C-alpha cells in the first residue's frame, strides 16, 4: 500500500508506546487515525501529543470485549468511512512463570493478545475486503514470538507465537483482495508494556485503575519504530524485525530446528503427492502476496 494520504487506520493499544508511534507516523503521512486504548490516561496522552489535527479520533476499548470491538469498527466507519490499515497492536503480560500460571493468568493474556487480535480481524476484515481498495494489516507479535524466552514470559510468548502464526496464514488468505499483512516482532522499545501489566489487568477486570507506569528505558524510540512500520506497509514486507541484535539468536534457533529433521527417510507416494499439492498451493499464494504493490 503505497498511498497513505486520505486513507484510514485503526490501531489498538494506540495510546502509548508502539501504537502511539504508529499513530504519529500515519498522521504524518496524511491518514485519518483512530486510536483505541483501555486506559484513559493513555488516550489523554495521545490527544495531547497528536491533537493538532482533526484526523485523529480516540476510543476507549477493551479488545477482549467482542461487542465493544464491533462498536469501535462501526464508530470508525461512521466517522472516517473505509478502513485501509488495521493494526492489532495491544499486548499485555503477567508476572507468574509459565509453569505456575493459573487459568486466570492464561485467560487474561490470551484473551487480550490473541483474542483481541482475532476480534480486530473479525470486525474489520469484511469491510476492508468489500471496499476493494486494498490495504494492510499489521499484527504485533514480539521477538518472544520468535525465540524461546525465560519462564516468566512464557504465557506472553505463547500468545505472541500464535499471533505470528496466524499472520503468516492471513497474508496468504488476503492477497486476492489486495490486502497485505505484516507481523511486527519488536525487541525492547521505550514503552510501558511490561510495567503496566497490573494496571491494565485491574482496568480490564473493572477495578478502575488508571495510572501511569514507568517507561522502559534503553529501548528503541517508538516514534522511530512507527516510521519503520509505515515503510514496511509501503513495501508490503511480511516481517518487521526492527532490532538487529536478535539476528544471530534467531538464526541459531532455526538452525537447531533444521538439524532436527531427518536427512534420509522413506516417503509413501500418496503422502508425497499430498505434500507436493500443499506446497504448490502455498507457493502460489505466497507469490501473490509478495507481489502486492509492485505495480503501484
Short mmCIF file of C-alpha atoms in Angstrom, two decimals:
data_model
loop_
_atom_site.label_atom_id
_atom_site.label_comp_id
_atom_site.label_asym_id
_atom_site.label_seq_id
_atom_site.Cartn_x
_atom_site.Cartn_y
_atom_site.Cartn_z
CA UNK A 1 0.00 0.00 0.00
CA UNK A 2 1.98 2.95 -1.31
CA UNK A 3 -0.62 5.69 -0.89
CA UNK A 4 -1.44 6.74 2.68
CA UNK A 5 -2.99 10.18 2.28
CA UNK A 6 -6.74 10.28 2.85
CA UNK A 7 -6.94 6.67 4.00
CA UNK A 8 -7.89 5.47 7.48
CA UNK A 9 -6.01 3.42 10.07
CA UNK A 10 -7.34 1.77 13.25
CA UNK A 11 -4.79 0.99 15.98
CA UNK A 12 -5.36 -0.95 19.20
CA UNK A 13 -3.09 -0.13 22.10
CA UNK A 14 -2.60 3.15 20.28
CA UNK A 15 -2.45 5.47 23.25
CA UNK A 16 1.18 4.80 24.17
CA UNK A 17 4.39 3.14 23.05
CA UNK A 18 4.46 1.35 19.71
CA UNK A 19 0.83 2.12 18.93
CA UNK A 20 1.37 5.82 19.53
CA UNK A 21 4.43 5.69 17.29
CA UNK A 22 2.34 4.15 14.51
CA UNK A 23 -0.37 6.76 15.00
CA UNK A 24 2.05 9.65 14.56
CA UNK A 25 3.69 8.02 11.53
CA UNK A 26 0.31 7.55 9.85
CA UNK A 27 -0.87 11.07 10.69
CA UNK A 28 2.39 12.47 9.28
CA UNK A 29 1.55 10.66 6.03
CA UNK A 30 -1.89 12.22 5.79
CA UNK A 31 -4.04 9.41 7.14
CA UNK A 32 -7.10 9.52 9.36
CA UNK A 33 -6.24 7.62 12.54
CA UNK A 34 -8.41 6.01 15.19
CA UNK A 35 -6.52 5.23 18.39
CA UNK A 36 -8.08 2.64 20.70
CA UNK A 37 -6.79 2.05 24.22
CA UNK A 38 -8.14 0.73 27.51
CA UNK A 39 -6.59 3.42 29.72
CA UNK A 40 -7.97 6.95 29.79
CA UNK A 41 -4.54 8.31 30.75
CA UNK A 42 -3.03 6.86 27.58
CA UNK A 43 -5.79 8.32 25.44
CA UNK A 44 -5.26 11.70 27.08
CA UNK A 45 -1.55 11.49 26.28
CA UNK A 46 -2.35 10.64 22.67
CA UNK A 47 -4.69 13.64 22.36
CA UNK A 48 -2.05 15.93 23.87
CA UNK A 49 0.72 14.71 21.57
CA UNK A 50 -1.28 14.32 18.38
CA UNK A 51 -4.25 16.68 18.72
CA UNK A 52 -3.02 19.26 16.23
CA UNK A 53 -5.19 17.58 13.60
CA UNK A 54 -8.87 16.72 13.22
CA UNK A 55 -7.85 13.46 11.56
CA UNK A 56 -7.38 11.81 14.98
CA UNK A 57 -10.13 10.09 16.96
CA UNK A 58 -9.74 8.22 20.26
CA UNK A 59 -11.87 5.34 21.57
CA UNK A 60 -11.69 3.67 24.96
CA UNK A 61 -11.68 -0.05 24.15
CA UNK A 62 -11.20 -3.40 25.85
CA UNK A 63 -10.08 -5.52 22.89
CA UNK A 64 -11.17 -8.74 24.60
CA UNK A 65 -14.78 -7.49 24.52
CA UNK A 66 -16.07 -8.56 21.12
CA UNK A 67 -19.16 -6.37 21.22
CA UNK A 68 -17.01 -3.36 22.09
CA UNK A 69 -14.74 -4.14 19.13
CA UNK A 70 -17.79 -4.33 16.86
CA UNK A 71 -18.95 -0.94 18.12
CA UNK A 72 -15.46 0.51 17.60
CA UNK A 73 -15.46 -0.71 14.00
CA UNK A 74 -18.86 0.84 13.40
CA UNK A 75 -17.80 4.12 15.01
CA UNK A 76 -14.66 4.24 12.87
CA UNK A 77 -16.65 3.68 9.69
CA UNK A 78 -19.23 6.33 10.62
CA UNK A 79 -16.52 8.87 11.28
CA UNK A 80 -13.98 8.26 8.51
CA UNK A 81 -15.54 5.76 6.10
CA UNK A 82 -13.46 2.95 4.67
CA UNK A 83 -10.68 1.44 6.77
CA UNK A 84 -7.47 0.59 4.93
CA UNK A 85 -4.95 -0.17 7.69
CA UNK A 86 -5.67 -2.33 10.74
CA UNK A 87 -3.03 -2.53 13.47
CA UNK A 88 -3.75 -5.19 16.09
CA UNK A 89 -1.09 -3.90 18.43
CA UNK A 90 -2.28 -4.16 22.03
CA UNK A 91 -0.36 -6.56 24.26
CA UNK A 92 -0.20 -7.45 27.95
CA UNK A 93 1.80 -9.78 30.14
CA UNK A 94 1.57 -11.12 33.69
CA UNK A 95 4.01 -11.97 36.45
CA UNK A 96 3.76 -15.72 37.05
CA UNK A 97 6.18 -18.18 35.37
CA UNK A 98 4.58 -20.38 32.75
CA UNK A 99 4.75 -23.45 34.99
CA UNK A 100 2.93 -21.65 37.83
CA UNK A 101 0.31 -19.71 35.86
CA UNK A 102 -3.31 -20.30 36.81
CA UNK A 103 -6.28 -20.39 34.47
CA UNK A 104 -7.00 -16.72 35.10
CA UNK A 105 -3.44 -15.79 34.10
CA UNK A 106 -3.70 -17.70 30.84
CA UNK A 107 -7.18 -16.32 30.15
CA UNK A 108 -6.13 -12.74 30.76
CA UNK A 109 -3.10 -12.79 28.44
CA UNK A 110 -4.64 -14.92 25.69
CA UNK A 111 -7.96 -13.07 25.69
CA UNK A 112 -6.18 -9.75 25.15
CA UNK A 113 -3.18 -10.64 22.99
CA UNK A 114 -4.72 -13.35 20.83
CA UNK A 115 -8.43 -12.77 21.38
CA UNK A 116 -8.06 -9.04 20.77
CA UNK A 117 -6.23 -9.70 17.51
CA UNK A 118 -8.94 -12.12 16.41
CA UNK A 119 -11.68 -9.64 17.31
CA UNK A 120 -9.98 -6.96 15.24
CA UNK A 121 -9.81 -9.27 12.25
CA UNK A 122 -13.41 -10.46 12.56
CA UNK A 123 -14.83 -6.95 12.84
CA UNK A 124 -12.66 -5.04 10.36
CA UNK A 125 -11.71 -7.50 7.62
CA UNK A 126 -15.17 -7.81 6.00
CA UNK A 127 -15.26 -4.08 5.29
CA UNK A 128 -11.62 -3.98 4.15
CA UNK A 129 -12.26 -6.82 1.72
CA UNK A 130 -15.54 -5.37 0.48
CA UNK A 131 -14.36 -1.87 -0.47
CA UNK A 132 -11.89 -3.32 -2.98
CA UNK A 133 -9.23 -0.64 -2.49
CA UNK A 134 -6.68 -2.90 -0.84
CA UNK A 135 -4.95 -2.11 2.41
CA UNK A 136 -2.75 -3.63 5.05
CA UNK A 137 -2.91 -5.47 8.39
CA UNK A 138 -0.13 -5.21 10.96
CA UNK A 139 -0.27 -7.70 13.83
CA UNK A 140 2.15 -7.02 16.67
CA UNK A 141 3.87 -10.15 17.86
CA UNK A 142 7.27 -9.90 19.57
CA UNK A 143 10.75 -11.37 19.50
CA UNK A 144 9.16 -13.52 22.22
CA UNK A 145 7.11 -14.93 19.36
CA UNK A 146 10.26 -15.94 17.50
CA UNK A 147 12.66 -17.44 20.06
CA UNK A 148 12.48 -19.21 23.45
CA UNK A 149 12.17 -16.90 26.44
CA UNK A 150 12.61 -17.34 30.22
CA UNK A 151 9.74 -18.85 32.18
CA UNK A 152 8.42 -15.51 33.46
CA UNK A 153 7.48 -14.55 29.90
CA UNK A 154 6.21 -17.94 28.80
CA UNK A 155 2.49 -17.18 28.78
CA UNK A 156 3.15 -13.96 26.89
CA UNK A 157 5.33 -15.85 24.40
CA UNK A 158 2.58 -18.42 23.78
CA UNK A 159 0.21 -15.63 22.77
CA UNK A 160 2.80 -13.97 20.55
CA UNK A 161 3.77 -17.21 18.79
CA UNK A 162 0.07 -17.60 17.98
CA UNK A 163 -0.13 -14.07 16.57
CA UNK A 164 2.90 -14.74 14.37
CA UNK A 165 1.42 -17.99 13.07
CA UNK A 166 -1.98 -16.54 12.22
CA UNK A 167 -0.29 -13.61 10.47
CA UNK A 168 1.67 -15.91 8.15
CA UNK A 169 -1.53 -17.66 7.12
CA UNK A 170 -3.55 -14.44 6.93
CA UNK A 171 -1.05 -12.94 4.48
CA UNK A 172 -1.79 -15.76 2.05
CA UNK A 173 -5.56 -15.51 2.57
CA UNK A 174 -5.84 -11.75 1.98
CA UNK A 175 -3.61 -11.45 -1.08
CA UNK A 176 -6.50 -11.95 -3.56
CA UNK A 177 -8.17 -8.87 -2.02
CA UNK A 178 -5.09 -6.69 -2.43
CA UNK A 179 -4.54 -6.57 1.32
CA UNK A 180 -1.03 -7.07 2.64
CA UNK A 181 -0.13 -8.48 6.06
CA UNK A 182 2.93 -7.81 8.18
CA UNK A 183 3.83 -9.26 11.55
CA UNK A 184 5.78 -6.89 13.79
CA UNK A 185 8.28 -8.57 16.11
CA UNK A 186 9.99 -5.90 18.20
CA UNK A 187 12.57 -6.27 20.92
CA UNK A 188 12.99 -3.64 23.61
CA UNK A 189 11.06 -0.44 22.95
CA UNK A 190 10.53 2.58 25.21
CA UNK A 191 7.01 1.61 26.25
CA UNK A 192 5.06 0.83 29.41
CA UNK A 193 4.10 -2.61 28.09
CA UNK A 194 5.88 -4.68 30.73
CA UNK A 195 5.50 -2.30 33.68
CA UNK A 196 1.82 -1.54 33.15
CA UNK A 197 0.60 -5.12 33.29
CA UNK A 198 -1.04 -4.85 36.69
CA UNK A 199 -2.72 -1.56 35.79
CA UNK A 200 -4.12 -2.97 32.57
CA UNK A 201 -5.35 -6.04 34.38
CA UNK A 202 -7.13 -4.04 37.06
CA UNK A 203 -8.78 -1.85 34.43
CA UNK A 204 -9.64 -4.90 32.34
CA UNK A 205 -11.31 -6.50 35.35
CA UNK A 206 -13.27 -3.35 36.15
CA UNK A 207 -11.27 -2.27 39.19
CA UNK A 208 -10.99 1.24 37.81
CA UNK A 209 -7.21 1.51 37.97
CA UNK A 210 -5.85 4.10 35.57
CA UNK A 211 -2.39 5.26 36.48
CA UNK A 212 0.83 5.68 34.57
CA UNK A 213 3.78 3.35 34.99
CA UNK A 214 7.44 3.87 34.26
CA UNK A 215 8.60 3.70 30.67
CA UNK A 216 11.18 1.05 29.79
CA UNK A 217 14.44 2.90 29.22
CA UNK A 218 17.16 1.84 26.80
CA UNK A 219 14.75 0.66 24.15
CA UNK A 220 14.02 1.90 20.65
CA UNK A 221 12.12 5.15 20.31
CA UNK A 222 8.50 4.21 19.48
CA UNK A 223 8.25 7.09 17.01
CA UNK A 224 11.23 5.69 15.12
CA UNK A 225 9.53 2.30 15.15
CA UNK A 226 6.32 3.87 13.83
CA UNK A 227 8.18 5.09 10.75
CA UNK A 228 9.68 1.61 10.28
CA UNK A 229 6.17 0.13 10.33
CA UNK A 230 4.88 2.66 7.80
CA UNK A 231 7.79 1.88 5.49
CA UNK A 232 7.11 -1.86 5.83
CA UNK A 233 3.47 -1.28 4.85
CA UNK A 234 4.54 0.74 1.81
CA UNK A 235 6.81 -2.11 0.69
CA UNK A 236 4.48 -4.94 1.76
CA UNK A 237 7.09 -6.62 3.95
CA UNK A 238 5.86 -9.84 5.61
CA UNK A 239 8.11 -9.48 8.67
CA UNK A 240 9.14 -6.38 10.57
CA UNK A 241 12.25 -7.05 12.65
CA UNK A 242 13.47 -3.64 13.86
CA UNK A 243 16.04 -4.97 16.35
CA UNK A 244 19.18 -6.29 14.66
CA UNK A 245 20.67 -7.65 17.88
CA UNK A 246 18.42 -10.73 17.63
CA UNK A 247 19.62 -11.88 14.20
CA UNK A 248 22.19 -14.44 15.38
CA UNK A 249 19.95 -15.79 18.13
CA UNK A 250 17.09 -16.34 15.69
CA UNK A 251 19.45 -17.99 13.19
CA UNK A 252 20.73 -20.36 15.90
CA UNK A 253 17.21 -21.27 16.94
CA UNK A 254 16.09 -22.03 13.40
CA UNK A 255 19.30 -23.91 12.62
CA UNK A 256 18.64 -26.09 15.66
CA UNK A 257 15.20 -26.92 14.26
CA UNK A 258 16.60 -27.68 10.81
CA UNK A 259 19.18 -30.00 12.34
CA UNK A 260 16.37 -32.00 13.98
CA UNK A 261 14.92 -33.06 10.61
CA UNK A 262 15.96 -36.48 9.27
CA UNK A 263 18.09 -36.32 6.15
CA UNK A 264 17.29 -39.82 4.93
CA UNK A 265 13.68 -41.02 5.04
CA UNK A 266 11.15 -43.01 3.07
CA UNK A 267 8.05 -41.31 1.76
CA UNK A 268 4.86 -43.01 0.68
CA UNK A 269 3.82 -41.85 -2.79
CA UNK A 270 0.36 -40.80 -1.61
CA UNK A 271 1.90 -38.75 1.14
CA UNK A 272 4.42 -37.26 -1.28
CA UNK A 273 1.67 -36.28 -3.72
CA UNK A 274 -0.39 -34.70 -0.95
CA UNK A 275 2.55 -32.68 0.38
CA UNK A 276 3.52 -31.55 -3.12
CA UNK A 277 -0.02 -30.25 -3.72
CA UNK A 278 0.02 -28.40 -0.41
CA UNK A 279 3.46 -26.91 -1.08
CA UNK A 280 2.38 -25.78 -4.56
CA UNK A 281 -0.75 -24.08 -3.21
CA UNK A 282 1.29 -22.34 -0.53
CA UNK A 283 3.96 -21.21 -3.01
CA UNK A 284 1.35 -19.79 -5.38
CA UNK A 285 -0.43 -17.91 -2.58
CA UNK A 286 2.88 -16.59 -1.26
CA UNK A 287 3.89 -15.35 -4.71
CA UNK A 288 0.61 -13.46 -4.99
CA UNK A 289 1.01 -11.97 -1.52
CA UNK A 290 4.62 -10.89 -2.16
CA UNK A 291 3.65 -9.29 -5.47
CA UNK A 292 1.16 -6.85 -3.89
CA UNK A 293 2.13 -3.26 -4.50
CA UNK A 294 4.85 -3.98 -7.02
CA UNK A 295 2.80 -2.48 -9.83
CA UNK A 296 1.95 0.69 -7.90
#
